[in-house]
Tab-separated table of C-alpha atoms in Angstrom:
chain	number	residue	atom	x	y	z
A	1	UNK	CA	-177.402	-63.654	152.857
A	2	UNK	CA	-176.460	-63.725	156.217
A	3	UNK	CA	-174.814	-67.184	156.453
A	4	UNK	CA	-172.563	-65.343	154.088
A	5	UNK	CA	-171.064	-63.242	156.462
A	6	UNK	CA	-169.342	-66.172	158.616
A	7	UNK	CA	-166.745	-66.997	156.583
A	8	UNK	CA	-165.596	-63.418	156.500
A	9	UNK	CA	-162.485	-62.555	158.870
A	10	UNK	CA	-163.349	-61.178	162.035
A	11	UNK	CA	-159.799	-58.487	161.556
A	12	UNK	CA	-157.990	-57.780	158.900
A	13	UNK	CA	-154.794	-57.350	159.618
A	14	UNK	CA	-153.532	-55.409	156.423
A	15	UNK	CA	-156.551	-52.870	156.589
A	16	UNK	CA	-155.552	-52.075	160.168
A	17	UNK	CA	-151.181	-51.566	159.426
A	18	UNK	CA	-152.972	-49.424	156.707
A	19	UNK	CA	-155.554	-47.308	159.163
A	20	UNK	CA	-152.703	-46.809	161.506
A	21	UNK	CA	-149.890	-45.937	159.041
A	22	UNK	CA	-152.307	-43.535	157.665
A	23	UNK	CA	-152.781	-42.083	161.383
A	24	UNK	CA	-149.624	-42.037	162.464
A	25	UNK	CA	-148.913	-39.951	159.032
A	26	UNK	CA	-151.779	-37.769	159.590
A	27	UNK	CA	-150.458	-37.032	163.406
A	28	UNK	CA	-146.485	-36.514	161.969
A	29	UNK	CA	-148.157	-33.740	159.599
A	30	UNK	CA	-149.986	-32.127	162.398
A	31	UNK	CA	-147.086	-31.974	164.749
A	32	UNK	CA	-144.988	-30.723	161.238
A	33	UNK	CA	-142.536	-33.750	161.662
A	34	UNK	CA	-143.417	-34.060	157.993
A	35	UNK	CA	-145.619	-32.146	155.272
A	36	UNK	CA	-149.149	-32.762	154.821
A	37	UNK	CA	-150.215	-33.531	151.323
A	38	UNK	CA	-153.557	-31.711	151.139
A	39	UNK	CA	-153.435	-29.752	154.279
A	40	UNK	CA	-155.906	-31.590	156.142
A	41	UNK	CA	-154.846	-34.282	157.831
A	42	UNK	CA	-158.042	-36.489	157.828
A	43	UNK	CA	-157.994	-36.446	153.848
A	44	UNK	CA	-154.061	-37.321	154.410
A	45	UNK	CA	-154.653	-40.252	156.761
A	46	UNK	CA	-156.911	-41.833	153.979
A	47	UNK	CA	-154.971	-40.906	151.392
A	48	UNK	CA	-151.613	-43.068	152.671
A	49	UNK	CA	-154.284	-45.650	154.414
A	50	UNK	CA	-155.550	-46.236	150.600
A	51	UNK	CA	-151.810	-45.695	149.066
A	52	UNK	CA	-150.607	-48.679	151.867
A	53	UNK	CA	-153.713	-50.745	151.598
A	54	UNK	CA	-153.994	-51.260	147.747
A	55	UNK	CA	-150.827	-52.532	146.758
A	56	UNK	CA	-151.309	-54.879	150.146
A	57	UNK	CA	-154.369	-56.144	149.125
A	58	UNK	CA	-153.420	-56.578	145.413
A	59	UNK	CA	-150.626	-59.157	146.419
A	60	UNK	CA	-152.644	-60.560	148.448
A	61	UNK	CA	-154.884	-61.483	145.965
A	62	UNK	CA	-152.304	-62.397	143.097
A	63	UNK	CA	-150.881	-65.325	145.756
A	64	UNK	CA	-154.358	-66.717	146.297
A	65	UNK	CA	-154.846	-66.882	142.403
A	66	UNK	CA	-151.200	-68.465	141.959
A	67	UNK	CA	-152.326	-70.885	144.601
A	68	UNK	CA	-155.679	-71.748	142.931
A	69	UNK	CA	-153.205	-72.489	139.688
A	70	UNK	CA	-150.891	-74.689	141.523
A	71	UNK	CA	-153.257	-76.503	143.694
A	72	UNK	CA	-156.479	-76.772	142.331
A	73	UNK	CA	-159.543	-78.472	144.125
């Protein structure tokens, strides 16, 4: 189970422009350079971390399939 966890990245670099999207959101709301969604700006930063991540992630994962189509072992 353990071996497993090598041949995960170390940083992932979409999950982090997410996190600090969402942040730097969250911080706009706070200083009123924007308005917050839900009025707290913790929920806010995960809310647009989750809104940036997803579609990120789902591309992500549609190229790897297209490659496994195209170039299969």
């Amino acid at each position: 189970c353990i071996e497993r966890l090598t041949n995960n990245p170390t940083f992932n670099a979409k999950g982090f422009l997410a996190w600090a999207l969402g942040a730097a959101a969250a911080i706009a709301m706070e200083e009123q350079l924007m308005p917050s969604l839900t009025g707290t700006a913790a929920l806010d930063a995960a809310l647009i971390a989750a809104l940036v991540y997803l579609p990120i992630s789902w591309q992500a994962r549609e190229r790897k399939a297209e490659l496994k189509v195209t170039h299969p072992k």
